[in-house]
Coordinates of C-alpha atoms in Angstrom, one line a residue:
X1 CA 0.0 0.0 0.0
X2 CA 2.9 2.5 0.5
X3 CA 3.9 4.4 -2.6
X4 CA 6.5 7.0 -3.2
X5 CA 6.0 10.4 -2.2
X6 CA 4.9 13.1 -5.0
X7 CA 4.9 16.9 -4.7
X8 CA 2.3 18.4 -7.3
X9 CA 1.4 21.9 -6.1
X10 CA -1.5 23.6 -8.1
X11 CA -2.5 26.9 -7.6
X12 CA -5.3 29.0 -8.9
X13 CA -5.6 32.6 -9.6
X14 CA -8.5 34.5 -8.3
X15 CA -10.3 37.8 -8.8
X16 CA -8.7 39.3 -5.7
X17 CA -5.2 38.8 -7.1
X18 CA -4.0 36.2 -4.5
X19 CA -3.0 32.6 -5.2
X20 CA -5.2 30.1 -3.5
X21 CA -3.4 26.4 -3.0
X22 CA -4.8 23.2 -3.9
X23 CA -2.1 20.5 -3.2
X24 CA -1.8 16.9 -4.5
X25 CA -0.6 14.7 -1.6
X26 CA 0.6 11.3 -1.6
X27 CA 1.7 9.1 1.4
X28 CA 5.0 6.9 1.7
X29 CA 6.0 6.3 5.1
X30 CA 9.4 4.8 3.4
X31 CA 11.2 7.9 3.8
X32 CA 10.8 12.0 4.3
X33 CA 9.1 13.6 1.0
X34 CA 12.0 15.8 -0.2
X35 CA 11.5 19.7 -0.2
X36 CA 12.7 19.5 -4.5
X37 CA 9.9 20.4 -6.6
X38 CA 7.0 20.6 -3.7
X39 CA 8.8 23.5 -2.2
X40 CA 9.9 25.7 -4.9
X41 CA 6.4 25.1 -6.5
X42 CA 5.0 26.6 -3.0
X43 CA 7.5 28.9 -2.2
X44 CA 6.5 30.7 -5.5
X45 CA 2.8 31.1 -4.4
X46 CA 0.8 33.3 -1.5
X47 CA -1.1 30.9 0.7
X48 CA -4.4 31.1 2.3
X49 CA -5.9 29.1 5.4
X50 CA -7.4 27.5 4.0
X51 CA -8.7 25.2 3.4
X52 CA -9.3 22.9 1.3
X53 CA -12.1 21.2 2.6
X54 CA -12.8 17.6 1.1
X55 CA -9.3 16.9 0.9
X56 CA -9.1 15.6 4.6
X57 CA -11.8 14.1 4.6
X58 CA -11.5 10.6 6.1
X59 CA -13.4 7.3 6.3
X60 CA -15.2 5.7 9.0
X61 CA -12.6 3.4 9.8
X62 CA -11.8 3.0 13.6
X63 CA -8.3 3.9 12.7
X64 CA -7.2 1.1 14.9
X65 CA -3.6 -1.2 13.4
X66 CA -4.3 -4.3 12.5
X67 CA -2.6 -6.9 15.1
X68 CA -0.8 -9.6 13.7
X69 CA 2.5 -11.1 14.9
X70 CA 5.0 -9.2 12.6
X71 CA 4.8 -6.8 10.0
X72 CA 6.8 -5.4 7.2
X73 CA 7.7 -2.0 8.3
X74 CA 9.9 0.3 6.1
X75 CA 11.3 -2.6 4.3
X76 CA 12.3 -4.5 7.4
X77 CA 10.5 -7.6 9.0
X78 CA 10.2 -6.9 12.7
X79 CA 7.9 -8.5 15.3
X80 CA 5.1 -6.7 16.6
X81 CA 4.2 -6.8 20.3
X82 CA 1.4 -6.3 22.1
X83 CA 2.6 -3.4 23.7
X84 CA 4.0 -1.8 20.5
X85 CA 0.8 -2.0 18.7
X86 CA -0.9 -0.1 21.6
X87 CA 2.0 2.7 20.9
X88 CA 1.2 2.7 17.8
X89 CA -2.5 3.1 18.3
X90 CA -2.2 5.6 19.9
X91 CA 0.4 7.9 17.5
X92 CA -2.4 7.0 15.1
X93 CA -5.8 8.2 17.0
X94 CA -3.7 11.2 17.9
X95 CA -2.8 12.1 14.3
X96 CA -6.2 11.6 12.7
X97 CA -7.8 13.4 16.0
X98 CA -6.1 16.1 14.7
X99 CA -6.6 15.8 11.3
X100 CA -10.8 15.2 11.7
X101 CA -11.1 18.0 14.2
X102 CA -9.2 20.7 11.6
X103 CA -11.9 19.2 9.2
X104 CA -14.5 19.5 11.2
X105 CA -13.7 23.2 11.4
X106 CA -12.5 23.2 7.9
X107 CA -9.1 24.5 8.7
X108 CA -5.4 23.1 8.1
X109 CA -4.3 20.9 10.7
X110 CA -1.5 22.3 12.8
X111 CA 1.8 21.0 11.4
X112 CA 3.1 21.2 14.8
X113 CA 0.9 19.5 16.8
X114 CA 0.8 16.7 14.0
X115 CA 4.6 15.6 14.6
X116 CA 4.0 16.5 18.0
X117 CA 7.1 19.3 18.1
X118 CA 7.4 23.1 19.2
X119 CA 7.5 25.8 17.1
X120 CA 11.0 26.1 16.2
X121 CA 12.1 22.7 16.7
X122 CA 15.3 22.0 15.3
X123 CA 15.5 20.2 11.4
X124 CA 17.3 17.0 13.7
X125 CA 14.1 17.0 15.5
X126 CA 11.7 17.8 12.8
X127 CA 13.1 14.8 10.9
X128 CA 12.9 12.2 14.0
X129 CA 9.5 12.5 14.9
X130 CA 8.4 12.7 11.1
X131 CA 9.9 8.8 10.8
X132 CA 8.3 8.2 13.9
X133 CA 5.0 9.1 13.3
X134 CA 5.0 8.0 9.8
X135 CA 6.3 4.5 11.2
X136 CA 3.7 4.1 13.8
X137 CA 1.2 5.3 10.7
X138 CA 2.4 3.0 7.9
X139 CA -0.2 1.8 5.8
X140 CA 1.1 -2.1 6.0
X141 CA 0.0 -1.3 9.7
X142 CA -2.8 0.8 9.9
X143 CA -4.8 0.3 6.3
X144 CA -6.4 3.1 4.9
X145 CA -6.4 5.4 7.8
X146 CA -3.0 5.3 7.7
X147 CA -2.4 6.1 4.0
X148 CA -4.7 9.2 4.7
X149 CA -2.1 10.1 7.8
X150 CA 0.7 9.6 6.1
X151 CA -0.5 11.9 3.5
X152 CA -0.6 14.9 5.8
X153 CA 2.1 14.0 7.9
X154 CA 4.3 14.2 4.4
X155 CA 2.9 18.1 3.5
X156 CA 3.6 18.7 7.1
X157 CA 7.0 17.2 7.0
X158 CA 7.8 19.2 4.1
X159 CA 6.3 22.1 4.9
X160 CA 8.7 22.2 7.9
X161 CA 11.9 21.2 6.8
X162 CA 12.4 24.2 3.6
X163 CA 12.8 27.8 5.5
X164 CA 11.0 29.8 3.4
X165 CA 7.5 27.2 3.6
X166 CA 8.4 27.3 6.9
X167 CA 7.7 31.0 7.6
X168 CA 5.3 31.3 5.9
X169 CA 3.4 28.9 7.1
X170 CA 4.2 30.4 10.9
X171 CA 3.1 33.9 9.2
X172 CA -0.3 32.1 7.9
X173 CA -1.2 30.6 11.3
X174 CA -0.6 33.9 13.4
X175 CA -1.5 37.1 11.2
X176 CA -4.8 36.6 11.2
X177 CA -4.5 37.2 15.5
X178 CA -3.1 40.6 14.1
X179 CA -6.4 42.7 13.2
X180 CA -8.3 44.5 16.1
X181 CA -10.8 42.1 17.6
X182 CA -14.6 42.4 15.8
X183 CA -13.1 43.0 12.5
X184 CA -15.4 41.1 10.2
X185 CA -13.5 39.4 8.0
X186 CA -11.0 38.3 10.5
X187 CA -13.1 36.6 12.4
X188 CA -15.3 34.8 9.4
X189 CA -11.5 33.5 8.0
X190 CA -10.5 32.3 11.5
X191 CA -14.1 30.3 11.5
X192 CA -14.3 29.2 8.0
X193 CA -11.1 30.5 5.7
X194 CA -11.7 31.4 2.3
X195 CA -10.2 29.6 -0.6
X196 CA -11.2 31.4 -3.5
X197 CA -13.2 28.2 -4.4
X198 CA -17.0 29.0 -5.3
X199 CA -19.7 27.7 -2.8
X200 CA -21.8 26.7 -5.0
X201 CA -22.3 23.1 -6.6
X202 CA -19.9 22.9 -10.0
X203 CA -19.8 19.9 -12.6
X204 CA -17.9 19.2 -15.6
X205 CA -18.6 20.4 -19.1
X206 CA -19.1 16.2 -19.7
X207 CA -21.4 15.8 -16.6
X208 CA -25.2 14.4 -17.3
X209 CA -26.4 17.6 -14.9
X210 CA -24.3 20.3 -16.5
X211 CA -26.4 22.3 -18.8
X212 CA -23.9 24.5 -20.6
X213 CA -24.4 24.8 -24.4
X214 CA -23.4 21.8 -26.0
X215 CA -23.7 22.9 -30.3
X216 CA -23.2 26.4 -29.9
X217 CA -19.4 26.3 -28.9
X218 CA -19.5 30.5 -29.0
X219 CA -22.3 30.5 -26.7
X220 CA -21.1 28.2 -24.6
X221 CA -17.8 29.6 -24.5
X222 CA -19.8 32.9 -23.0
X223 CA -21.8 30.9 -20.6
X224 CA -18.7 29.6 -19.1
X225 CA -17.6 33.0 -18.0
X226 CA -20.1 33.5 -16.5
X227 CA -22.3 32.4 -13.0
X228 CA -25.7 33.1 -11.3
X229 CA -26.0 34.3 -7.9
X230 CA -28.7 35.2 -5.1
X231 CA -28.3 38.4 -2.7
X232 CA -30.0 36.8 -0.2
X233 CA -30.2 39.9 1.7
X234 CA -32.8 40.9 -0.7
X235 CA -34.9 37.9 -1.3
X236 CA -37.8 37.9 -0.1
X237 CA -38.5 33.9 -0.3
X238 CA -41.3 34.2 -2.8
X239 CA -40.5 31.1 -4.1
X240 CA -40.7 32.0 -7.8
X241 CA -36.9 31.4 -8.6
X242 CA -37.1 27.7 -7.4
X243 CA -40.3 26.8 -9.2
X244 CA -38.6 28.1 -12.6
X245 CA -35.2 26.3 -12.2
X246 CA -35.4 23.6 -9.1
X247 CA -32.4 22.6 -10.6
X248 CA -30.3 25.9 -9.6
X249 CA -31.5 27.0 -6.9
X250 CA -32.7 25.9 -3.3
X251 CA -34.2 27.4 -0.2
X252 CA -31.6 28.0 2.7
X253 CA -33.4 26.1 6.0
X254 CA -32.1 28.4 8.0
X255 CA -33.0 32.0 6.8
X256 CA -35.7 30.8 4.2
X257 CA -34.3 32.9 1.5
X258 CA -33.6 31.6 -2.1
X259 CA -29.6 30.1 -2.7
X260 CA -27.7 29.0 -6.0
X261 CA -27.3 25.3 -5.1
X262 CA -25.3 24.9 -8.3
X263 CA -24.1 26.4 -11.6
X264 CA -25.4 25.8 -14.9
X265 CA -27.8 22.9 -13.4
X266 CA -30.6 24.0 -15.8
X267 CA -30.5 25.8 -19.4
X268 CA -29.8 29.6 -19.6
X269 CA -33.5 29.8 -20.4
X270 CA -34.5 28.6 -17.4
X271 CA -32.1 30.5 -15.4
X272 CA -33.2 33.8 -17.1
X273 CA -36.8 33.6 -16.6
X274 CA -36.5 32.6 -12.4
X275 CA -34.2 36.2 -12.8
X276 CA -37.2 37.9 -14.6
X277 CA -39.7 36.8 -12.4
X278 CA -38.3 37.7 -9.3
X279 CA -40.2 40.8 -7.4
X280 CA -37.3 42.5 -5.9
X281 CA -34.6 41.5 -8.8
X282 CA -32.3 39.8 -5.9
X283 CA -30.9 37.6 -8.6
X284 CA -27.9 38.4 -10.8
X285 CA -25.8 36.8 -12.9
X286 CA -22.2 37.7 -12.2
X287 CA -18.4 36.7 -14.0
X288 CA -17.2 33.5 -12.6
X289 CA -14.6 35.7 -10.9
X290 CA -16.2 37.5 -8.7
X291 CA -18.8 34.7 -7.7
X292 CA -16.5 33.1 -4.6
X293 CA -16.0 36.4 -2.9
X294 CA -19.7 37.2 -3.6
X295 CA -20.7 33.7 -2.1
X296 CA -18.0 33.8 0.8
X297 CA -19.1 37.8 1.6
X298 CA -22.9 36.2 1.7
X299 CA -22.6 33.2 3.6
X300 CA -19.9 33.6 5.9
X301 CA -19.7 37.7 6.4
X302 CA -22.9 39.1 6.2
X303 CA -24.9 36.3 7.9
X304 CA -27.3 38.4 9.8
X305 CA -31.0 38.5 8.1
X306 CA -33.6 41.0 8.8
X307 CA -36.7 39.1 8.6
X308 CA -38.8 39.0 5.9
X309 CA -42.0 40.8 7.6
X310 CA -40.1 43.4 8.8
X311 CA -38.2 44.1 5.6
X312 CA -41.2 44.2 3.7
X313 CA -42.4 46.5 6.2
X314 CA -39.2 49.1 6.1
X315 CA -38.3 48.9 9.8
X316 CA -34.8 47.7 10.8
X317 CA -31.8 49.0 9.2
X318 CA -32.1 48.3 6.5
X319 CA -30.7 45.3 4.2
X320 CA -26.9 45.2 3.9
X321 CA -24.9 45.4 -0.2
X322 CA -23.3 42.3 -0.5
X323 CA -21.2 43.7 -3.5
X324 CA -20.3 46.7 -1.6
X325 CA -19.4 44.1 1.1
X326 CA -17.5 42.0 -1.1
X327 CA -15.5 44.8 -2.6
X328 CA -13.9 45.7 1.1
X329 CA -13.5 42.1 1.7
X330 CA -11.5 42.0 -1.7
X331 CA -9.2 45.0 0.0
X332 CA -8.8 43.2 3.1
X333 CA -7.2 39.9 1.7
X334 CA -5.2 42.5 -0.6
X335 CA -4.1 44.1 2.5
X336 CA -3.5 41.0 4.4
X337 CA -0.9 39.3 1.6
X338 CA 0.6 42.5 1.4
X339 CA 1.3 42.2 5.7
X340 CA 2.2 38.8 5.4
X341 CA 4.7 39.4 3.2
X342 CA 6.6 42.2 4.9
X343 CA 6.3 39.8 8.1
X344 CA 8.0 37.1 5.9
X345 CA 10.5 39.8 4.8
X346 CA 11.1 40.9 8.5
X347 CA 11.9 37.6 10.2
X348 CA 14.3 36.7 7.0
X349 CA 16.2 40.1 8.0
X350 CA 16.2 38.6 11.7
X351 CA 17.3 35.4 10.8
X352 CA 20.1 36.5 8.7
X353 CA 21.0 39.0 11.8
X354 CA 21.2 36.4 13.7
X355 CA 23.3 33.9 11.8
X356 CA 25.6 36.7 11.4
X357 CA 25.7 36.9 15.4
X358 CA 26.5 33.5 16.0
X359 CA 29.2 33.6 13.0
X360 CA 31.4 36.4 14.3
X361 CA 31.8 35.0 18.0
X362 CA 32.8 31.6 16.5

């Protein structure tokens, strides 16, 4: 079940400018992943919390090792007691705990806490508990949970070990703490960070459900640029849009107000007349840039609703502009890659400082 470590790092442009990641692991608990291609590829990008949602996501295994008198382990045949199975049990529950509870609150797991080190542990030490851990995790001992393990424990591994993914990764998890407390957008990326991913359902140009142009390559080259979205702040759950395109949109359980379940689930027709219909023209079709922030800004920024009686009645506030909203937001994360990089700048210049320290009073 082991393989050989990869290091494919994709990364995605968005509207706001930044670079959001989407990485391609691969688990081999043989040896440490080298930093080679997987760290200049990150190195070279701007990172984001984020999170990556599905790509943690685990199986309902009990992530218990399988007990049996000896195992292969890292090309050697060992025996397997009792009491190191138990050891290893544990590393294991430990590891996924950590991995299922970032999940849960669809964050990164904490690099750290993963090979169970301090910040600025030593490369010597980094290196040691990486083996361990990805010993006690081998797949030829703990199945499928322990491929998924091994897979994270290889990002964080080298992650850790290459100086420049190291800071700024250490930047990422603290500069968020740096904004004054009941800024908006602060707090919604420390609950749920943003990845520059669209919220909405998406399916392939081959799916059965996708109804994207399929003769008209012109047209359908249009239609791709573009995406259908709900300011939920101004719908006033009449219904209409879902009766005219089920397909597309939904009703959100919580605030009873209409939501794009997915893009380009029925014809541009259909889509067209559910915006013409609507009584308060809260639908609008958007570029396929600008849809994540839009959906991020709704769902995660702005997610107190006035009700519905009281709009229609004009008391309250008022109803807040999600675009307006989503155009400071854009500023913020502008702002925010601009901070983390003079931080990453600023503790190069202190590393270098001190390195220079320690040389002269050799």
């Amino acid at each position: 079940m082991c393989c050989c470590p990869t290091t494919d790092m994709n990364r995605s442009v968005r509207s706001t400018g930044l670079l959001s990641p989407s990485v391609s692991r691969s688990s081999c608990a043989g040896s440490p992943p080298s930093g080679g291609a997987f760290a200049k590829a990150r190195t070279n990008a701007t990172t984001t919390t984020s999170t990556r949602r599905s790509r943690l996501r685990l199986g309902g295994s009990t992530g218990r090792l399988h007990g049996a008198s000896s195992r292969t382990v890292l090309g050697f045949r060992s025996p397997v007691s009792t009491r190191a199975l138990a050891e290893n049990n544990e590393v294991l529950e430990s590891v996924l705990d950590i991995i299922r509870t970032a999940e849960a609150r669809r964050q990164e797991p904490n690099f750290y806490d993963l090979l169970g080190i301090k910040v600025g542990a030593e490369p010597k030490e980094i290196k040691k508990a990486y083996r361990n851990r990805a010993r006690s995790c081998h797949p030829d001992l703990a199945g499928e949970d322990g491929h998924e393990a091994c897979i994270v424990l290889n990002e964080a591994y080298a992650t850790l070990m290459d100086d420049d993914l190291r800071q700024s990764y250490e930047v990422e998890q603290e500069d968020l703490d740096f904004y004054e407390e009941g800024n908006p957008f602060a707090e919604a990326m420390k609950e749920t960070p943003y990845t520059g991913e669209p919220l909405s359902k998406t399916v392939g140009l081959d799916h059965f459900a996708n109804k994207l142009e399929k003769d008209d390559l012109e047209k359908q080259a249009e239609q791709i640029q573009k995406a259908v979205f709900v300011d939920e702040n101004s719908c006033i759950g009449c219904m209409l849009c879902v009766n005219c395109a089920s397909a597309t949109f939904r009703v959100d359980e919580e605030h009873g107000r209409a939501r794009v379940f997915g893009q380009w689930l029925s014809d541009e027709e259909e889509i067209q007349t559910a915006i013409d219909v609507c009584p308060v023209d809260c639908i609008h079709w958007v570029t396929k840039e600008q849809l994540p922030v839009l959906e991020y800004t709704q769902q995660h920024i702005l997610t107190e609703r006035l009700g519905v009686a009281m709009m229609m009645a004009g008391q309250g506030d008022g109803t807040a502009d999600v675009f307006q909203k989503s155009k400071e937001f854009l500023k913020f994360l502008t702002q925010r890659e601009e901070k983390k990089e003079m931080l990453i700048r600023e503790r190069k210049r202190k590393e270098e400082r001190r390195k220079a320290r320690e040389e002269m009073q050799r």
